[in-house]
mmCIF file with all atom_site columns, C-alpha atoms in Angstrom:
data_model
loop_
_atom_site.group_PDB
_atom_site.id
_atom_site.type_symbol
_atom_site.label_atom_id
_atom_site.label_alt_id
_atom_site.label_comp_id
_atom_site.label_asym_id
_atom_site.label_entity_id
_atom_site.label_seq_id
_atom_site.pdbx_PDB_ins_code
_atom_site.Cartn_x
_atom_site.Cartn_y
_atom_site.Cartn_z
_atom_site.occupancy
_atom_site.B_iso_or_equiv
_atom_site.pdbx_formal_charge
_atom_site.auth_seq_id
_atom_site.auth_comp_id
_atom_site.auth_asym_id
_atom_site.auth_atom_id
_atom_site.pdbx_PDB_model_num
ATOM 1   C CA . UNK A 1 1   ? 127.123 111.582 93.745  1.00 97.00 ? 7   UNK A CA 1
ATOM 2   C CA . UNK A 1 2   ? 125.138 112.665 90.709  1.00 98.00 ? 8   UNK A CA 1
ATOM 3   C CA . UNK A 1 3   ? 122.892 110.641 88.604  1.00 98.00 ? 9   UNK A CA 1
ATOM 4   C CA . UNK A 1 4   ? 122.064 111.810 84.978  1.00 98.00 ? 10  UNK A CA 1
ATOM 5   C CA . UNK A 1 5   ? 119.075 110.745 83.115  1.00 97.00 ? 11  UNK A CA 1
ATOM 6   C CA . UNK A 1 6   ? 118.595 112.027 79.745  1.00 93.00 ? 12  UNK A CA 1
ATOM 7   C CA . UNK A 1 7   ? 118.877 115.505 80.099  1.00 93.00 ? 13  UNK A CA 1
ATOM 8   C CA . UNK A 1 8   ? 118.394 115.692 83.811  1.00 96.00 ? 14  UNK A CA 1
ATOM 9   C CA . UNK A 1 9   ? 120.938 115.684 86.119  1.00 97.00 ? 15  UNK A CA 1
ATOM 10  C CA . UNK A 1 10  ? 119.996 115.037 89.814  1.00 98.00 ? 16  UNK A CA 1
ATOM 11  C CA . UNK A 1 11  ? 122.543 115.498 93.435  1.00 98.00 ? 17  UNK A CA 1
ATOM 12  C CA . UNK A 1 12  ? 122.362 113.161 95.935  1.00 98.00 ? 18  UNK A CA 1
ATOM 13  C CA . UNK A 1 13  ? 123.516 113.046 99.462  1.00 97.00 ? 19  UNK A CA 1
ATOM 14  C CA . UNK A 1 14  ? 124.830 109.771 100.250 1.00 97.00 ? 20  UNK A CA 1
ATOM 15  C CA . UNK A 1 15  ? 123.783 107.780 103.527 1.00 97.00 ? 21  UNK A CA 1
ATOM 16  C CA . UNK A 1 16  ? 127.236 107.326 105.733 1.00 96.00 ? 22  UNK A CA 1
ATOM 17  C CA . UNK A 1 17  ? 126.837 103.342 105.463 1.00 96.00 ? 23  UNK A CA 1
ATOM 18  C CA . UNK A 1 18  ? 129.812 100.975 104.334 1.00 97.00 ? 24  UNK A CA 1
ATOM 19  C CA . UNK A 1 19  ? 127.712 99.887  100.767 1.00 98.00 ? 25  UNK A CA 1
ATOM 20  C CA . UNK A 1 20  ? 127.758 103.548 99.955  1.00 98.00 ? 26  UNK A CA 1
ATOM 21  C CA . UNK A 1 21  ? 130.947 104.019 100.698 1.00 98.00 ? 27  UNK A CA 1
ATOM 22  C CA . UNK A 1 22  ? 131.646 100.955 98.066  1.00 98.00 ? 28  UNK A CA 1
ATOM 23  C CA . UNK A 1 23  ? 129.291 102.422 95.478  1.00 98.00 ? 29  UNK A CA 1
ATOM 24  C CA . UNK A 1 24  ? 131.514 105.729 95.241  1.00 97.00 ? 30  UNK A CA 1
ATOM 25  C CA . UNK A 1 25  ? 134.528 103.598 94.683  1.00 97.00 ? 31  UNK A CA 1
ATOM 26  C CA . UNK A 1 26  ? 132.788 102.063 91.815  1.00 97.00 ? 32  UNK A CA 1
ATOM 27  C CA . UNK A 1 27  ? 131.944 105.067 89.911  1.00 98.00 ? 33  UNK A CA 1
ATOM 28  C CA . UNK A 1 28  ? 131.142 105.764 86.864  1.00 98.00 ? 34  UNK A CA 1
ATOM 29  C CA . UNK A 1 29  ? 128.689 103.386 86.388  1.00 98.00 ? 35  UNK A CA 1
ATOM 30  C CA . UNK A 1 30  ? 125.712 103.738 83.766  1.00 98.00 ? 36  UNK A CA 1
ATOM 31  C CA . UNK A 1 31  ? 122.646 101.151 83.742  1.00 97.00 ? 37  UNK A CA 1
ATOM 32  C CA . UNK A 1 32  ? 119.829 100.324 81.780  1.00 98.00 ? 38  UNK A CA 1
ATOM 33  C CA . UNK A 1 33  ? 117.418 100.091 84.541  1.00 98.00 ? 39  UNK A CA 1
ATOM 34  C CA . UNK A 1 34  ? 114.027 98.314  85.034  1.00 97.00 ? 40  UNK A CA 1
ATOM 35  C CA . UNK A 1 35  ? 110.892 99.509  86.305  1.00 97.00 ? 41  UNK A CA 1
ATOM 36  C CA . UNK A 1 36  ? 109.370 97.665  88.868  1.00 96.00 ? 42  UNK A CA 1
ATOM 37  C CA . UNK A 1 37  ? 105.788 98.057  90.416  1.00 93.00 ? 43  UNK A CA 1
ATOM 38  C CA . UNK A 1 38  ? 105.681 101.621 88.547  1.00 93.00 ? 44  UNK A CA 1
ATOM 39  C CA . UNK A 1 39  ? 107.180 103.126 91.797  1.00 96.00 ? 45  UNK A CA 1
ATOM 40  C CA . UNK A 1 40  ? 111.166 102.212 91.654  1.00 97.00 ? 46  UNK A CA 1
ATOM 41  C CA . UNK A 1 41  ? 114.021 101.508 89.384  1.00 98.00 ? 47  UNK A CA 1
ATOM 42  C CA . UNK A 1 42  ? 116.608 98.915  89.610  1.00 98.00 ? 48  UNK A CA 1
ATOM 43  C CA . UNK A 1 43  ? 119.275 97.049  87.941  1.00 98.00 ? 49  UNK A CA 1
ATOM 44  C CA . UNK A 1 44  ? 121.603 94.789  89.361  1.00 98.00 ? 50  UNK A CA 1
ATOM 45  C CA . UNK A 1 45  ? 125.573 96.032  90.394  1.00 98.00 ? 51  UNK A CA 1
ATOM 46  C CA . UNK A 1 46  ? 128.852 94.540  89.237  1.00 96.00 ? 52  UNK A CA 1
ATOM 47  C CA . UNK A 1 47  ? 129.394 93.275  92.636  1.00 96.00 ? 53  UNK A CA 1
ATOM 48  C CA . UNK A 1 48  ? 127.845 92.775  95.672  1.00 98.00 ? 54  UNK A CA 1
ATOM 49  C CA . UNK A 1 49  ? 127.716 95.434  98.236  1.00 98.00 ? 55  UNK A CA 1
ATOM 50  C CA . UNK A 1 50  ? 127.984 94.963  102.383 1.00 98.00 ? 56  UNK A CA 1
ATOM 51  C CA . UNK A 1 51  ? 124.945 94.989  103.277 1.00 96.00 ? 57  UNK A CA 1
ATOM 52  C CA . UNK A 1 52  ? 123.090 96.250  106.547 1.00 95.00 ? 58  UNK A CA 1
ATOM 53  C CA . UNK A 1 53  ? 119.352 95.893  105.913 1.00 97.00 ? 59  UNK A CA 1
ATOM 54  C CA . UNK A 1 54  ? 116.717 97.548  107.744 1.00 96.00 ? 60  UNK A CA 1
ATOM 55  C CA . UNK A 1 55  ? 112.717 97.762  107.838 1.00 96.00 ? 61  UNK A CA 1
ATOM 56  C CA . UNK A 1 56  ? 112.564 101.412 106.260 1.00 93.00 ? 62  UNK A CA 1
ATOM 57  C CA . UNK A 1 57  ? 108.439 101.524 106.809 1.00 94.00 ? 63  UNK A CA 1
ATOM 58  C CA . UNK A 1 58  ? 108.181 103.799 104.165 1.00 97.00 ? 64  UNK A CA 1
ATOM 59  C CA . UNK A 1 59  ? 109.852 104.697 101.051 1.00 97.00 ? 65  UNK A CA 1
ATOM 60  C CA . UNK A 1 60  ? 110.178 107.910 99.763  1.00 97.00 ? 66  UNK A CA 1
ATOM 61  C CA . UNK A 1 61  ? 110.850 109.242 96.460  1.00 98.00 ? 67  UNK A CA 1
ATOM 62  C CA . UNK A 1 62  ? 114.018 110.030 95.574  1.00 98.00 ? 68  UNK A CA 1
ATOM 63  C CA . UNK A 1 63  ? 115.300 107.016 98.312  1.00 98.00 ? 69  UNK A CA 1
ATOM 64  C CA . UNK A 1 64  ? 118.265 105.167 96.875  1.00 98.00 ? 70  UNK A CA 1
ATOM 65  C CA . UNK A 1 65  ? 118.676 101.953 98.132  1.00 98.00 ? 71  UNK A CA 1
ATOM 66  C CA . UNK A 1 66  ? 120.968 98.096  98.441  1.00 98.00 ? 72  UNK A CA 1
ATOM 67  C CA . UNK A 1 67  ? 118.263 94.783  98.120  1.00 97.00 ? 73  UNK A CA 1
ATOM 68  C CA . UNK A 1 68  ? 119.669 91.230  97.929  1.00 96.00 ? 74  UNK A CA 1
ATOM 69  C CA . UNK A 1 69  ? 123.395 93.199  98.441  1.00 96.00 ? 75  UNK A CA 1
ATOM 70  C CA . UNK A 1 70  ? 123.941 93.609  95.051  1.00 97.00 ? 76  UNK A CA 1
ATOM 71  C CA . UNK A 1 71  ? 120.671 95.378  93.468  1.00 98.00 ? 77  UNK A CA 1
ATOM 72  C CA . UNK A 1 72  ? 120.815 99.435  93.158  1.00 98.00 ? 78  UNK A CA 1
ATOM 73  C CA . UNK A 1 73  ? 116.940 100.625 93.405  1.00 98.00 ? 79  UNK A CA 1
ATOM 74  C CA . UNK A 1 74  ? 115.979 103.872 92.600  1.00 98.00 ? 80  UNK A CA 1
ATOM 75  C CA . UNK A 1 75  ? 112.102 105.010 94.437  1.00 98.00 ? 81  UNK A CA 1
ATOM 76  C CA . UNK A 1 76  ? 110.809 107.456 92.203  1.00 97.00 ? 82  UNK A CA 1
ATOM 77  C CA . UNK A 1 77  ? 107.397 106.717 93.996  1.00 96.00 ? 83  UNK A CA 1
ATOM 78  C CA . UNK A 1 78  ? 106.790 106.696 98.086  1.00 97.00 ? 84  UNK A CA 1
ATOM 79  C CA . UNK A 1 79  ? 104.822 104.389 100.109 1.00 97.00 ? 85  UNK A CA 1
ATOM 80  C CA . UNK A 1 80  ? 104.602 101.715 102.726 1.00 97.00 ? 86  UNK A CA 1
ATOM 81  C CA . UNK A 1 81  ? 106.962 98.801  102.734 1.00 95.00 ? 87  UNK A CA 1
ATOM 82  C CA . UNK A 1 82  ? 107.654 96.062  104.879 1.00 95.00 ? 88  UNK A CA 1
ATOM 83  C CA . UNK A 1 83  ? 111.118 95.109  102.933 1.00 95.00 ? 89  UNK A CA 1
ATOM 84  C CA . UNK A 1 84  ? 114.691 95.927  104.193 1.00 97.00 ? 90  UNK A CA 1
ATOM 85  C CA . UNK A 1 85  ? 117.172 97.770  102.313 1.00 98.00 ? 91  UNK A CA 1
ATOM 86  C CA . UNK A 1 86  ? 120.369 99.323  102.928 1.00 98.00 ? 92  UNK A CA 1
ATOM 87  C CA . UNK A 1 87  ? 120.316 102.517 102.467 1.00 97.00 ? 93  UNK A CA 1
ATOM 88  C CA . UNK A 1 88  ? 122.305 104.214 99.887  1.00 98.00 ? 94  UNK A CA 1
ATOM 89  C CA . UNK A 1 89  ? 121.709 107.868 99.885  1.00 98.00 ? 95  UNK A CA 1
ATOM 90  C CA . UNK A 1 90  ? 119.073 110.351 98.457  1.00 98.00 ? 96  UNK A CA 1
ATOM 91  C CA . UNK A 1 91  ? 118.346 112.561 95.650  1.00 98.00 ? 97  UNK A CA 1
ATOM 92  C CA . UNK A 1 92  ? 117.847 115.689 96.831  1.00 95.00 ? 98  UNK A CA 1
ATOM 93  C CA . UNK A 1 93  ? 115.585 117.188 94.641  1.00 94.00 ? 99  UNK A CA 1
ATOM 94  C CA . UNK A 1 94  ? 113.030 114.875 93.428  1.00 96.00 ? 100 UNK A CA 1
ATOM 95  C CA . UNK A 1 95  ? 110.421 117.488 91.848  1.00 93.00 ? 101 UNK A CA 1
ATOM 96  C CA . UNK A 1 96  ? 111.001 116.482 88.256  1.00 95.00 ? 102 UNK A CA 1
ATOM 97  C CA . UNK A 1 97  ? 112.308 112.292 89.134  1.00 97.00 ? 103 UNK A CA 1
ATOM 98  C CA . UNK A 1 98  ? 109.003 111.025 87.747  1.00 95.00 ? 104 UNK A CA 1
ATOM 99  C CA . UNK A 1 99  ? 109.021 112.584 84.912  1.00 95.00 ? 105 UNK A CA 1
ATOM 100 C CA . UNK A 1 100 ? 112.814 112.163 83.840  1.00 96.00 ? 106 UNK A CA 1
ATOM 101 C CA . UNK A 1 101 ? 112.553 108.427 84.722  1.00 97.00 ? 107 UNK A CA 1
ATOM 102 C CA . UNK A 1 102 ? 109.751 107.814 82.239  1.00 93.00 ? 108 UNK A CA 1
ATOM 103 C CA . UNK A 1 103 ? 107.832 104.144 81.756  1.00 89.00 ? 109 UNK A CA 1
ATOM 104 C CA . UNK A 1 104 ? 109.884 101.343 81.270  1.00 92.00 ? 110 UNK A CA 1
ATOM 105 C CA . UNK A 1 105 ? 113.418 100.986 81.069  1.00 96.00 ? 111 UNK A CA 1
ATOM 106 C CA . UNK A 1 106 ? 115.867 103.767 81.518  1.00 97.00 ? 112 UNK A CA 1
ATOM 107 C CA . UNK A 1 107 ? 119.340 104.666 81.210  1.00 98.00 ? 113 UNK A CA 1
ATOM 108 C CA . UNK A 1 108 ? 120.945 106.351 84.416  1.00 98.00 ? 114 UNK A CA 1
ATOM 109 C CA . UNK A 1 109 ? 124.665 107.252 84.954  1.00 98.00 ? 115 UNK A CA 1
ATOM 110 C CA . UNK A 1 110 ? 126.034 107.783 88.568  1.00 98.00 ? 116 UNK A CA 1
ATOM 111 C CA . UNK A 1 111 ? 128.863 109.689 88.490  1.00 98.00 ? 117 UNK A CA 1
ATOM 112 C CA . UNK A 1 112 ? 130.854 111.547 91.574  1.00 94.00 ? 118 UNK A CA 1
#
């Protein structure tokens, strides 16, 4: 999977769980997504996702993840958290994430 923001384009590997199995049959899908906390991304899905949460511990940037079963968050930030996600997948290369996801809201496009 691919997500494009702006003029950046970033791979991802996806995590061999059934929600991201569910997210690839959805694609295309483009979002204007939130910022939360200054450290992730989110907006919520057309429909809800099976979901298999886990304690992660930590959060890394570029981690792509399921909350609630039917919120996409994208960590463009890592730290410590005691919240369970199902994970998604990851972008690969996060050097320039921060940057391309800005302040604010943002518009993202995941794409196979």
């Amino acid at each position: 999977m691919n997500i494009t923001i702006g003029q950046s384009t970033f791979s991802t590997e996806l995590a061999d769980t059934q929600a991201a199995k569910e997210l690839t049959a959805l694609l295309p899908l483009t979002f204007t997504m939130q910022d939360h906390q200054r450290n992730e991304k989110f907006a919520e899905l057309p429909k809800a996702l099976s979901r298999n949460d886990q304690a992660v511990g930590r959060i890394e940037a570029g981690d792509i993840m399921l909350w609630g079963g039917n919120t996409l968050v994208v960590f463009y930030e890592s730290f410590q958290s005691s919240y369970r996600y199902t994970k998604l997948g990851k972008i690969k290369n996060t050097a320039q994430l921060k940057n391309a996801v800005g302040a604010g809201k943002v518009t993202m496009t995941f794409s196979p």
